[in-house]
Amino acid sequence: MKKSVGAKTILYPTPVLIVGTYDDAGKANGMAAAWGGICCSRPPCIYVSLRKATYSYGNIVARKAFTVSVPSQEHIAEADYFGMASGRNVDKFAETGLTPVRIELVDAPYVAEFPLVLECKLLHTLEIGLHTEFVGEVLDVKADERVLDDEGAPDIARIQPLIFAPGNRAYFGVGEFLGDAFSIGRRIGEPK
Amino acid sequence: MKKSVGAKTILYPTPVLIVGTYDDAGKANGMAAAWGGICCSRPPCIYVSLRKATYSYGNIVARKAFTVSVPSQEHIAEADYFGMASGRNVDKFAETGLTPVRIELVDAPYVAEFPLVLECKLLHTLEIGLHTEFVGEVLDVKADERVLDDEGAPDIARIQPLIFAPGNRAYFGVGEFLGDAFSIGRRIGEPK
């Protein structure tokens, strides 16, 4: 018997994504979003959901582009700060000492010090309620060489991304390898 | 200098969500989805993105409802199986020995053995490409009492959810607590 805890946004895990945009004056901004993820395989798409009140909202509407940089554990304080301060009042890159770099294919900056970045062209805008969902087509994924595995794929264990737990209002790390996907379930039955 | 790895769906972390639906005959089905997450705070909404070819796709279109059950590490094999087999050909609950239970507020089943479940009424359907995104309003969250913390919130450390790493095609656990959100960033600057 399960206990009701109410109509809340509690789901595990959620990510910590730094959304990179330029404002009207060309100032780079970064904003932490936990409401984000992959939403289509072909074309490859991710989304971030933002409140209209955020500075990044207007930037995405105007530039029709954004990046998502994935921070490592070592930058937990900077990532958290990106979720508290507003680009309307402060230059968050200057405050954190992190480096905004214009990405190659879209009109948006990324965080140079973070190991993984996705560059996105705005594809859909879905008004839901307090949050607006921006779906971006992933035009490229770029990663630091040091986080690539032997097959050239970005390795979660080397990236050490943050996990945000909405119910706990806390960050956690990634734990141990548990098993291969599309494999460990074969003990129950072959795909039919 | 970052290296391009191509336009791919690589982002960390992604979740392992078991989407619960009923088919035309009232048979319960569960399907693993990693393309899912929170997309609005008010009303509280989550989404799952499914291919039209999946059995669950038609079920959601017909019933306008679904649940999302979050499995623990102990059920990694069952969760993986839910992502390989199709409800069109097999009764996945019977195969895994897990128990489908009709949820309270919407026309969908959940997995009794999994510690956290969200019940969702279909609110938006967004055609993106290979995947269709279903946005569901969360009408309630239910959890096993054993995973609630002292304040009654579902605790990620007790739930032990799976993390799916698309680049690795592997599952990982949740690691150690790293810091409090909206707090640890204050060392950089107060919100302005």
mmCIF file of C-alpha atoms in Angstrom:
data_model
loop_
_atom_site.group_PDB
_atom_site.id
_atom_site.type_symbol
_atom_site.label_atom_id
_atom_site.label_comp_id
_atom_site.label_asym_id
_atom_site.label_seq_id
_atom_site.Cartn_x
_atom_site.Cartn_y
_atom_site.Cartn_z
ATOM 1 C CA MET A 1 0.000 0.000 0.000
ATOM 2 C CA LYS A 2 1.499 3.259 -1.126
ATOM 3 C CA LYS A 3 1.114 6.598 0.590
ATOM 4 C CA SER A 4 0.055 9.733 -1.284
ATOM 5 C CA VAL A 5 2.557 12.570 -1.076
ATOM 6 C CA GLY A 6 0.576 14.941 -3.283
ATOM 7 C CA ALA A 7 0.758 16.280 -6.834
ATOM 8 C CA LYS A 8 4.438 17.223 -6.905
ATOM 9 C CA THR A 9 7.383 17.274 -9.274
ATOM 10 C CA ILE A 10 9.272 14.402 -7.686
ATOM 11 C CA LEU A 11 11.099 12.055 -10.039
ATOM 12 C CA TYR A 12 14.574 10.493 -9.891
ATOM 13 C CA PRO A 13 17.086 11.146 -11.282
ATOM 14 C CA THR A 14 16.870 14.660 -12.741
ATOM 15 C CA PRO A 15 19.896 16.323 -14.351
ATOM 16 C CA VAL A 16 21.737 19.566 -13.723
ATOM 17 C CA LEU A 17 22.012 21.302 -17.080
ATOM 18 C CA ILE A 18 23.561 24.702 -17.696
ATOM 19 C CA VAL A 19 21.621 26.433 -20.458
ATOM 20 C CA GLY A 20 23.852 28.812 -22.413
ATOM 21 C CA THR A 21 22.370 31.814 -24.253
ATOM 22 C CA TYR A 22 23.242 35.319 -25.458
ATOM 23 C CA ASP A 23 21.172 38.349 -24.522
ATOM 24 C CA ASP A 24 20.334 41.316 -26.762
ATOM 25 C CA ALA A 25 23.680 42.930 -26.025
ATOM 26 C CA GLY A 26 25.591 39.742 -26.751
ATOM 27 C CA LYS A 27 26.350 39.021 -23.093
ATOM 28 C CA ALA A 28 26.691 35.305 -22.398
ATOM 29 C CA ASN A 29 24.398 33.828 -19.742
ATOM 30 C CA GLY A 30 24.242 30.443 -18.079
ATOM 31 C CA MET A 31 21.273 29.112 -16.144
ATOM 32 C CA ALA A 32 20.882 25.845 -14.271
ATOM 33 C CA ALA A 33 17.871 23.752 -15.270
ATOM 34 C CA ALA A 34 16.801 20.422 -13.817
ATOM 35 C CA TRP A 35 13.660 20.239 -15.935
ATOM 36 C CA GLY A 36 15.416 18.968 -19.051
ATOM 37 C CA GLY A 37 16.313 15.791 -20.912
ATOM 38 C CA ILE A 38 16.231 13.854 -24.141
ATOM 39 C CA CYS A 39 12.894 13.832 -25.963
ATOM 40 C CA CYS A 40 13.526 12.387 -29.438
ATOM 41 C CA SER A 41 16.111 10.121 -31.074
ATOM 42 C CA ARG A 42 15.653 11.188 -34.718
ATOM 43 C CA PRO A 43 16.194 14.055 -35.120
ATOM 44 C CA PRO A 44 18.137 14.004 -31.857
ATOM 45 C CA CYS A 45 16.370 16.441 -29.555
ATOM 46 C CA ILE A 46 16.583 17.612 -25.977
ATOM 47 C CA TYR A 47 14.399 20.044 -24.088
ATOM 48 C CA VAL A 48 14.722 22.494 -21.257
ATOM 49 C CA SER A 49 11.698 23.931 -19.459
ATOM 50 C CA LEU A 50 12.075 27.503 -18.216
ATOM 51 C CA ARG A 51 9.853 30.008 -16.466
ATOM 52 C CA LYS A 52 8.996 33.091 -18.508
ATOM 53 C CA ALA A 53 10.478 35.187 -15.693
ATOM 54 C CA THR A 54 13.985 33.880 -16.354
ATOM 55 C CA TYR A 55 16.471 35.935 -18.318
ATOM 56 C CA SER A 56 17.265 32.909 -20.474
ATOM 57 C CA TYR A 57 13.643 32.628 -21.640
ATOM 58 C CA GLY A 58 13.802 35.839 -23.669
ATOM 59 C CA ASN A 59 17.256 34.971 -24.952
ATOM 60 C CA ILE A 60 16.067 31.653 -26.402
ATOM 61 C CA VAL A 61 12.968 33.226 -27.935
ATOM 62 C CA ALA A 62 15.140 35.901 -29.607
ATOM 63 C CA ARG A 63 18.086 33.802 -30.744
ATOM 64 C CA LYS A 64 16.268 30.490 -31.362
ATOM 65 C CA ALA A 65 19.314 28.676 -30.053
ATOM 66 C CA PHE A 66 20.837 27.427 -26.835
ATOM 67 C CA THR A 67 23.522 25.106 -25.574
ATOM 68 C CA VAL A 68 23.422 22.671 -22.675
ATOM 69 C CA SER A 69 26.685 22.235 -20.782
ATOM 70 C CA VAL A 70 26.896 19.363 -18.293
ATOM 71 C CA PRO A 71 28.960 20.243 -15.200
ATOM 72 C CA SER A 72 31.139 17.801 -13.292
ATOM 73 C CA GLN A 73 31.046 17.304 -9.536
ATOM 74 C CA GLU A 74 34.056 19.581 -9.151
ATOM 75 C CA HIS A 75 31.916 22.522 -10.265
ATOM 76 C CA ILE A 76 28.952 21.850 -7.991
ATOM 77 C CA ALA A 77 29.092 25.307 -6.386
ATOM 78 C CA GLU A 78 29.209 27.078 -9.751
ATOM 79 C CA ALA A 79 26.336 24.947 -11.063
ATOM 80 C CA ASP A 80 24.231 25.761 -8.013
ATOM 81 C CA TYR A 81 25.042 29.447 -8.368
ATOM 82 C CA PHE A 82 23.893 29.323 -12.005
ATOM 83 C CA GLY A 83 20.506 28.262 -10.626
ATOM 84 C CA MET A 84 20.199 31.041 -8.044
ATOM 85 C CA ALA A 85 21.491 34.280 -9.594
ATOM 86 C CA SER A 86 19.844 35.955 -12.594
ATOM 87 C CA GLY A 87 21.652 37.157 -15.705
ATOM 88 C CA ARG A 88 19.388 40.178 -15.576
ATOM 89 C CA ASN A 89 21.352 41.500 -12.590
ATOM 90 C CA VAL A 90 24.783 39.958 -12.797
ATOM 91 C CA ASP A 91 27.345 38.477 -15.174
ATOM 92 C CA LYS A 92 27.378 34.906 -13.885
ATOM 93 C CA PHE A 93 30.429 33.937 -15.914
ATOM 94 C CA ALA A 94 32.399 36.808 -14.398
ATOM 95 C CA GLU A 95 31.199 35.939 -10.885
ATOM 96 C CA THR A 96 32.127 32.263 -11.189
ATOM 97 C CA GLY A 97 35.316 32.792 -13.149
ATOM 98 C CA LEU A 98 34.098 30.340 -15.787
ATOM 99 C CA THR A 99 34.666 30.930 -19.489
ATOM 100 C CA PRO A 100 31.888 31.475 -22.041
ATOM 101 C CA VAL A 101 32.870 30.357 -25.528
ATOM 102 C CA ARG A 102 30.775 30.809 -28.669
ATOM 103 C CA ILE A 103 29.806 27.410 -29.975
ATOM 104 C CA GLU A 104 30.324 26.438 -33.577
ATOM 105 C CA LEU A 105 26.929 25.783 -35.167
ATOM 106 C CA VAL A 106 24.385 27.876 -33.244
ATOM 107 C CA ASP A 107 24.160 31.383 -31.824
ATOM 108 C CA ALA A 108 24.894 30.535 -28.200
ATOM 109 C CA PRO A 109 27.782 30.176 -25.737
ATOM 110 C CA TYR A 110 28.852 27.169 -23.657
ATOM 111 C CA VAL A 111 30.883 26.716 -20.495
ATOM 112 C CA ALA A 112 34.440 25.870 -21.526
ATOM 113 C CA GLU A 113 35.334 24.219 -18.201
ATOM 114 C CA PHE A 114 32.424 21.718 -18.315
ATOM 115 C CA PRO A 115 33.240 18.416 -20.050
ATOM 116 C CA LEU A 116 30.145 17.853 -22.218
ATOM 117 C CA VAL A 117 28.116 20.275 -24.317
ATOM 118 C CA LEU A 118 25.174 19.926 -26.702
ATOM 119 C CA GLU A 119 24.442 22.630 -29.249
ATOM 120 C CA CYS A 120 20.777 23.095 -30.028
ATOM 121 C CA LYS A 121 18.632 24.862 -32.589
ATOM 122 C CA LEU A 122 15.147 25.722 -31.287
ATOM 123 C CA LEU A 123 12.633 23.390 -32.935
ATOM 124 C CA HIS A 124 9.447 23.573 -30.841
ATOM 125 C CA THR A 125 8.063 25.770 -28.068
ATOM 126 C CA LEU A 126 5.367 24.229 -25.892
ATOM 127 C CA GLU A 127 3.509 26.395 -23.397
ATOM 128 C CA ILE A 128 2.573 24.150 -20.481
ATOM 129 C CA GLY A 129 1.952 26.370 -17.468
ATOM 130 C CA LEU A 130 4.475 28.069 -15.208
ATOM 131 C CA HIS A 131 7.139 26.543 -17.446
ATOM 132 C CA THR A 132 7.604 26.763 -21.187
ATOM 133 C CA GLU A 133 9.271 23.810 -22.816
ATOM 134 C CA PHE A 134 11.883 24.542 -25.459
ATOM 135 C CA VAL A 135 12.724 21.569 -27.665
ATOM 136 C CA GLY A 136 16.064 21.914 -29.397
ATOM 137 C CA GLU A 137 17.481 19.804 -32.170
ATOM 138 C CA VAL A 138 20.955 18.628 -31.184
ATOM 139 C CA LEU A 139 23.211 19.666 -34.052
ATOM 140 C CA ASP A 140 26.344 18.364 -32.369
ATOM 141 C CA VAL A 141 27.688 17.001 -29.100
ATOM 142 C CA LYS A 142 31.155 18.048 -28.045
ATOM 143 C CA ALA A 143 33.226 16.632 -25.221
ATOM 144 C CA ASP A 144 36.643 16.952 -23.651
ATOM 145 C CA GLU A 145 38.933 14.203 -24.910
ATOM 146 C CA ARG A 146 39.696 13.154 -21.330
ATOM 147 C CA VAL A 147 36.068 12.020 -20.807
ATOM 148 C CA LEU A 148 35.860 9.842 -23.929
ATOM 149 C CA ASP A 149 36.006 6.071 -23.515
ATOM 150 C CA ASP A 150 37.998 3.698 -25.706
ATOM 151 C CA GLU A 151 35.272 3.796 -28.356
ATOM 152 C CA GLY A 152 35.144 7.593 -28.406
ATOM 153 C CA ALA A 153 31.862 7.898 -26.508
ATOM 154 C CA PRO A 154 31.429 10.357 -23.617
ATOM 155 C CA ASP A 155 31.742 8.212 -20.483
ATOM 156 C CA ILE A 156 29.441 8.999 -17.566
ATOM 157 C CA ALA A 157 32.030 7.794 -15.046
ATOM 158 C CA ARG A 158 34.624 10.245 -16.361
ATOM 159 C CA ILE A 159 32.158 13.121 -16.743
ATOM 160 C CA GLN A 160 30.915 12.725 -13.159
ATOM 161 C CA PRO A 161 27.669 14.645 -13.760
ATOM 162 C CA LEU A 162 25.522 15.918 -10.930
ATOM 163 C CA ILE A 163 22.180 14.362 -10.065
ATOM 164 C CA PHE A 164 19.513 16.667 -8.676
ATOM 165 C CA ALA A 165 16.946 15.140 -6.334
ATOM 166 C CA PRO A 166 13.881 17.418 -6.243
ATOM 167 C CA GLY A 167 12.379 15.704 -3.182
ATOM 168 C CA ASN A 168 15.612 16.112 -1.245
ATOM 169 C CA ARG A 169 16.581 19.492 -2.760
ATOM 170 C CA ALA A 170 20.088 18.097 -2.928
ATOM 171 C CA TYR A 171 22.796 16.977 -5.325
ATOM 172 C CA PHE A 172 24.219 13.483 -5.569
ATOM 173 C CA GLY A 173 26.973 11.867 -7.594
ATOM 174 C CA VAL A 174 26.770 8.956 -9.980
ATOM 175 C CA GLY A 175 27.378 5.639 -8.254
ATOM 176 C CA GLU A 176 28.650 2.286 -9.381
ATOM 177 C CA PHE A 177 28.088 0.491 -12.670
ATOM 178 C CA LEU A 178 25.169 -1.900 -12.247
ATOM 179 C CA GLY A 179 24.781 -3.623 -15.589
ATOM 180 C CA ASP A 180 24.545 -3.326 -19.362
ATOM 181 C CA ALA A 181 21.309 -2.076 -20.872
ATOM 182 C CA PHE A 182 19.380 -4.256 -23.329
ATOM 183 C CA SER A 183 21.294 -7.157 -21.834
ATOM 184 C CA ILE A 184 20.793 -7.735 -18.109
ATOM 185 C CA GLY A 185 17.047 -8.255 -18.658
ATOM 186 C CA ARG A 186 17.656 -11.295 -20.845
ATOM 187 C CA ARG A 187 17.745 -13.420 -17.731
ATOM 188 C CA ILE A 188 13.963 -12.918 -17.624
ATOM 189 C CA GLY A 189 13.263 -13.625 -21.248
ATOM 190 C CA GLU A 190 14.463 -13.017 -24.763
ATOM 191 C CA PRO A 191 12.793 -10.096 -26.544
ATOM 192 C CA LYS A 192 9.706 -11.436 -28.285
ATOM 193 C CA MET B 1 39.303 22.410 -27.150
ATOM 194 C CA LYS B 2 36.394 20.018 -27.327
ATOM 195 C CA LYS B 3 36.027 17.150 -29.751
ATOM 196 C CA SER B 4 32.872 16.646 -31.813
ATOM 197 C CA VAL B 5 31.198 13.287 -31.259
ATOM 198 C CA GLY B 6 28.287 13.962 -33.621
ATOM 199 C CA ALA B 7 24.601 14.798 -33.342
ATOM 200 C CA LYS B 8 23.583 12.196 -30.775
ATOM 201 C CA THR B 9 21.262 11.755 -27.820
ATOM 202 C CA ILE B 10 23.944 11.785 -25.141
ATOM 203 C CA LEU B 11 23.073 13.529 -21.896
ATOM 204 C CA TYR B 12 23.657 12.565 -18.248
ATOM 205 C CA PRO B 13 21.858 11.479 -16.197
ATOM 206 C CA THR B 14 18.751 10.034 -17.845
ATOM 207 C CA PRO B 15 16.160 8.109 -15.832
ATOM 208 C CA VAL B 16 14.673 4.636 -16.114
ATOM 209 C CA LEU B 17 10.915 5.061 -16.011
ATOM 210 C CA ILE B 18 8.353 2.296 -16.346
ATOM 211 C CA VAL B 19 5.344 3.654 -18.212
ATOM 212 C CA GLY B 20 2.157 1.859 -17.143
ATOM 213 C CA THR B 21 -0.839 1.654 -19.496
ATOM 214 C CA TYR B 22 -3.853 -0.512 -20.298
ATOM 215 C CA ASP B 23 -4.529 -1.845 -23.783
ATOM 216 C CA ASP B 24 -7.922 -2.185 -25.498
ATOM 217 C CA ALA B 25 -8.570 -5.469 -23.737
ATOM 218 C CA GLY B 26 -7.631 -4.053 -20.334
ATOM 219 C CA LYS B 27 -4.305 -5.877 -20.176
ATOM 220 C CA ALA B 28 -1.721 -3.982 -18.138
ATOM 221 C CA ASN B 29 1.540 -3.120 -19.881
ATOM 222 C CA GLY B 30 4.799 -1.642 -18.636
ATOM 223 C CA MET B 31 7.473 -0.138 -20.859
ATOM 224 C CA ALA B 32 10.872 1.259 -19.931
ATOM 225 C CA ALA B 33 11.540 4.810 -21.114
ATOM 226 C CA ALA B 34 14.703 6.851 -20.616
ATOM 227 C CA TRP B 35 13.410 9.774 -22.637
ATOM 228 C CA GLY B 36 11.340 11.246 -19.825
ATOM 229 C CA GLY B 37 11.445 13.793 -17.027
ATOM 230 C CA ILE B 38 9.848 16.770 -15.352
ATOM 231 C CA CYS B 39 8.728 19.560 -17.691
ATOM 232 C CA CYS B 40 6.592 21.950 -15.626
ATOM 233 C CA SER B 41 6.196 22.861 -11.953
ATOM 234 C CA ARG B 42 2.647 24.305 -12.056
ATOM 235 C CA PRO B 43 0.670 22.308 -12.996
ATOM 236 C CA PRO B 44 3.177 19.596 -12.091
ATOM 237 C CA CYS B 45 3.932 17.774 -15.343
ATOM 238 C CA ILE B 46 6.216 15.049 -16.576
ATOM 239 C CA TYR B 47 6.681 13.685 -20.061
ATOM 240 C CA VAL B 48 7.635 10.443 -21.704
ATOM 241 C CA SER B 49 8.682 10.244 -25.354
ATOM 242 C CA LEU B 50 7.708 7.057 -27.170
ATOM 243 C CA ARG B 51 8.024 5.727 -30.688
ATOM 244 C CA LYS B 52 4.740 5.221 -32.508
ATOM 245 C CA ALA B 53 5.734 1.586 -33.003
ATOM 246 C CA THR B 54 5.513 0.851 -29.292
ATOM 247 C CA TYR B 55 2.477 -0.859 -27.837
ATOM 248 C CA SER B 56 2.279 1.810 -25.131
ATOM 249 C CA TYR B 57 1.881 4.578 -27.717
ATOM 250 C CA GLY B 58 -1.591 3.427 -28.764
ATOM 251 C CA ASN B 59 -2.567 2.759 -25.180
ATOM 252 C CA ILE B 60 -1.811 6.337 -24.121
ATOM 253 C CA VAL B 61 -3.597 7.795 -27.142
ATOM 254 C CA ALA B 62 -6.680 5.700 -26.348
ATOM 255 C CA ARG B 63 -6.812 6.041 -22.559
ATOM 256 C CA LYS B 64 -5.296 9.538 -22.233
ATOM 257 C CA ALA B 65 -3.561 8.387 -19.084
ATOM 258 C CA PHE B 66 -0.380 6.708 -17.908
ATOM 259 C CA THR B 67 1.622 6.099 -14.785
ATOM 260 C CA VAL B 68 5.365 6.265 -14.288
ATOM 261 C CA SER B 69 6.806 3.780 -11.795
ATOM 262 C CA VAL B 70 10.418 4.277 -10.699
ATOM 263 C CA PRO B 71 12.258 0.976 -10.156
ATOM 264 C CA SER B 72 14.931 0.397 -7.541
ATOM 265 C CA GLN B 73 18.321 -1.148 -8.229
ATOM 266 C CA GLU B 74 17.056 -4.510 -6.997
ATOM 267 C CA HIS B 75 14.744 -4.692 -10.024
ATOM 268 C CA ILE B 76 17.339 -3.785 -12.656
ATOM 269 C CA ALA B 77 16.738 -6.960 -14.679
ATOM 270 C CA GLU B 78 12.973 -6.455 -14.727
ATOM 271 C CA ALA B 79 13.390 -2.801 -15.696
ATOM 272 C CA ASP B 80 15.709 -3.738 -18.553
ATOM 273 C CA TYR B 81 13.291 -6.430 -19.702
ATOM 274 C CA PHE B 82 10.480 -3.843 -19.750
ATOM 275 C CA GLY B 83 12.591 -1.984 -22.320
ATOM 276 C CA MET B 84 13.228 -4.964 -24.590
ATOM 277 C CA ALA B 85 10.026 -6.992 -24.840
ATOM 278 C CA SER B 86 6.799 -5.654 -26.374
ATOM 279 C CA GLY B 87 3.366 -5.848 -24.781
ATOM 280 C CA ARG B 88 2.074 -6.672 -28.228
ATOM 281 C CA ASN B 89 3.588 -10.131 -27.971
ATOM 282 C CA VAL B 90 3.867 -10.917 -24.298
ATOM 283 C CA ASP B 91 2.421 -10.138 -20.868
ATOM 284 C CA LYS B 92 5.453 -8.471 -19.301
ATOM 285 C CA PHE B 93 3.958 -8.469 -15.827
ATOM 286 C CA ALA B 94 3.400 -12.233 -16.024
ATOM 287 C CA GLU B 95 6.927 -12.783 -17.374
ATOM 288 C CA THR B 96 8.589 -10.740 -14.653
ATOM 289 C CA GLY B 97 6.313 -11.828 -11.832
ATOM 290 C CA LEU B 98 5.625 -8.190 -10.979
ATOM 291 C CA THR B 99 2.165 -7.001 -9.963
ATOM 292 C CA PRO B 100 0.086 -4.508 -11.971
ATOM 293 C CA VAL B 101 -2.300 -2.518 -9.779
ATOM 294 C CA ARG B 102 -4.893 -0.040 -11.032
ATOM 295 C CA ILE B 103 -3.984 3.397 -9.774
ATOM 296 C CA GLU B 104 -6.495 5.598 -8.027
ATOM 297 C CA LEU B 105 -7.060 8.712 -10.136
ATOM 298 C CA VAL B 106 -6.343 7.758 -13.758
ATOM 299 C CA ASP B 107 -7.076 4.844 -16.072
ATOM 300 C CA ALA B 108 -3.687 3.138 -15.847
ATOM 301 C CA PRO B 109 -1.780 0.515 -13.854
ATOM 302 C CA TYR B 110 1.456 0.831 -11.880
ATOM 303 C CA VAL B 111 4.100 -1.621 -10.694
ATOM 304 C CA ALA B 112 3.300 -2.494 -7.081
ATOM 305 C CA GLU B 113 6.854 -3.609 -6.258
ATOM 306 C CA PHE B 114 8.475 -0.304 -7.343
ATOM 307 C CA PRO B 115 8.761 2.309 -4.572
ATOM 308 C CA LEU B 116 7.633 5.499 -6.359
ATOM 309 C CA VAL B 117 4.789 6.107 -8.788
ATOM 310 C CA LEU B 118 3.362 9.192 -10.508
ATOM 311 C CA GLU B 119 -0.145 9.127 -11.918
ATOM 312 C CA CYS B 120 -0.633 11.229 -15.011
ATOM 313 C CA LYS B 121 -3.475 12.561 -17.098
ATOM 314 C CA LEU B 122 -2.483 13.253 -20.714
ATOM 315 C CA LEU B 123 -2.260 17.015 -21.233
ATOM 316 C CA HIS B 124 -0.269 17.574 -24.445
ATOM 317 C CA THR B 125 0.972 15.468 -27.339
ATOM 318 C CA LEU B 126 3.927 16.849 -29.274
ATOM 319 C CA GLU B 127 5.013 15.168 -32.500
ATOM 320 C CA ILE B 128 8.768 15.651 -32.787
ATOM 321 C CA GLY B 129 10.109 12.989 -35.124
ATOM 322 C CA LEU B 130 10.745 9.324 -34.427
ATOM 323 C CA HIS B 131 9.425 10.001 -30.932
ATOM 324 C CA THR B 132 6.163 11.530 -29.804
ATOM 325 C CA GLU B 133 6.262 13.384 -26.531
ATOM 326 C CA PHE B 134 3.371 12.822 -24.148
ATOM 327 C CA VAL B 135 3.091 15.457 -21.421
ATOM 328 C CA GLY B 136 1.096 14.277 -18.443
ATOM 329 C CA GLU B 137 -0.197 16.298 -15.546
ATOM 330 C CA VAL B 138 0.857 14.655 -12.304
ATOM 331 C CA LEU B 139 -2.350 14.212 -10.322
ATOM 332 C CA ASP B 140 -0.596 12.475 -7.437
ATOM 333 C CA VAL B 141 2.698 10.961 -6.377
ATOM 334 C CA LYS B 142 2.597 7.811 -4.279
ATOM 335 C CA ALA B 143 5.478 6.142 -2.482
ATOM 336 C CA ASP B 144 6.202 3.244 -0.182
ATOM 337 C CA GLU B 145 6.412 4.440 3.420
ATOM 338 C CA ARG B 146 9.872 2.877 3.757
ATOM 339 C CA VAL B 147 11.333 5.354 1.222
ATOM 340 C CA LEU B 148 9.982 8.496 2.880
ATOM 341 C CA ASP B 149 12.381 10.689 4.839
ATOM 342 C CA ASP B 150 11.658 12.276 8.210
ATOM 343 C CA GLU B 151 9.722 15.062 6.516
ATOM 344 C CA GLY B 152 7.610 12.681 4.481
ATOM 345 C CA ALA B 153 9.386 13.299 1.157
ATOM 346 C CA PRO B 154 10.465 10.429 -1.118
ATOM 347 C CA ASP B 155 14.197 10.056 -0.480
ATOM 348 C CA ILE B 156 16.445 9.311 -3.461
ATOM 349 C CA ALA B 157 18.897 7.384 -1.269
ATOM 350 C CA ARG B 158 16.157 5.018 -0.079
ATOM 351 C CA ILE B 159 14.531 4.678 -3.511
ATOM 352 C CA GLN B 160 17.860 3.781 -5.158
ATOM 353 C CA PRO B 161 16.687 4.626 -8.688
ATOM 354 C CA LEU B 162 18.560 3.512 -11.764
ATOM 355 C CA ILE B 163 20.515 5.929 -13.915
ATOM 356 C CA PHE B 164 20.711 5.177 -17.618
ATOM 357 C CA ALA B 165 23.774 6.384 -19.494
ATOM 358 C CA PRO B 166 22.951 6.533 -23.219
ATOM 359 C CA GLY B 167 26.608 6.918 -24.264
ATOM 360 C CA ASN B 168 27.601 3.862 -22.250
ATOM 361 C CA ARG B 169 24.386 1.887 -22.858
ATOM 362 C CA ALA B 170 24.602 0.965 -19.189
ATOM 363 C CA TYR B 171 22.936 1.427 -15.829
ATOM 364 C CA PHE B 172 24.492 3.072 -12.796
ATOM 365 C CA GLY B 173 23.385 3.649 -9.232
ATOM 366 C CA VAL B 174 23.043 6.915 -7.355
ATOM 367 C CA GLY B 175 26.226 7.861 -5.542
ATOM 368 C CA GLU B 176 27.010 9.942 -2.512
ATOM 369 C CA PHE B 177 25.340 13.115 -1.291
ATOM 370 C CA LEU B 178 27.344 16.082 -2.570
ATOM 371 C CA GLY B 179 25.583 19.164 -1.250
ATOM 372 C CA ASP B 180 22.322 21.025 -0.723
ATOM 373 C CA ALA B 181 20.751 22.772 -3.698
ATOM 374 C CA PHE B 182 20.142 26.536 -3.610
ATOM 375 C CA SER B 183 22.765 26.615 -0.878
ATOM 376 C CA ILE B 184 26.205 25.347 -1.842
ATOM 377 C CA GLY B 185 26.484 28.053 -4.550
ATOM 378 C CA ARG B 186 26.288 30.836 -1.990
ATOM 379 C CA ARG B 187 30.019 30.576 -1.526
ATOM 380 C CA ILE B 188 30.262 32.273 -4.931
ATOM 381 C CA GLY B 189 27.753 34.992 -4.320
ATOM 382 C CA GLU B 190 24.373 35.720 -2.825
ATOM 383 C CA PRO B 191 21.487 35.658 -5.299
ATOM 384 C CA LYS B 192 21.126 39.138 -6.760
#
